[in-house]
């Protein structure tokens, strides 16, 4: 049994029937739990509706750094109301993305800081997105006291030094399909070395499909390929890795799917 610790289910597949088919395929592949992630206020509302309807889905709600420019005077109150729902396990995804720079960097920073404070206020862990801003991300997590709630560095794609600092701040590392890519040796090294009680696996569907589906639309069933790679790197069976990562998620956010 496996949990997909980070996937986007709203707007990722053409119709509701397609989404049901995606979730059925995941279940048949042994994936029995899903953390569905919201990226702006509207998306977060829809993700919460989905999580309320399905006991195998829990929500992570926030405003992605790409969407930081959409933050206005009403966003904090609206998001705070959403994240207090018991079906919500994480605040985010939030963080910094200096690769695409789709929102101005100072806006990304303010919106990130505000969501760290919100996570502390509601006492829920954070779902962190970071790209090409490793030092800044760690600095803001430290300055805002994020270690009080911890969380997930999702789609881990940094180096071992970053991993160590994130672990010291109490964060878990979630590996995505990138770990299956041949050239991703630095990430594979971290996946082999990270403490057993801090590792998770995810798809980040519909993006970043793992080998052998690279370039195709990703879906939660494919987390089995991510898990197989991480298990291989650590000398474990996929079954053992499934148990470990499911237990780690439960320790972090208090939720595990019923089998
Ligand atoms: Zn992300
Ligand atoms: Zn994501």
mmCIF file of C-alpha atoms and ligand atoms in Angstrom, residues 6 64 93 129 154 204, ligand 1:
data_model
loop_
_atom_site.group_PDB
_atom_site.id
_atom_site.type_symbol
_atom_site.label_atom_id
_atom_site.label_comp_id
_atom_site.label_asym_id
_atom_site.label_seq_id
_atom_site.Cartn_x
_atom_site.Cartn_y
_atom_site.Cartn_z
ATOM 1 C CA UNK A 6 1.410 15.346 -3.413
ATOM 2 C CA UNK A 64 1.539 28.494 -4.966
ATOM 3 C CA UNK A 93 1.761 24.476 -1.522
ATOM 4 C CA UNK A 129 7.548 24.237 -3.094
ATOM 5 C CA UNK A 154 7.761 18.430 -1.931
ATOM 6 C CA UNK A 204 3.124 15.826 -8.405
HETATM 7 ZN ZN1 LIG B 1 5.328 22.321 -6.459
#
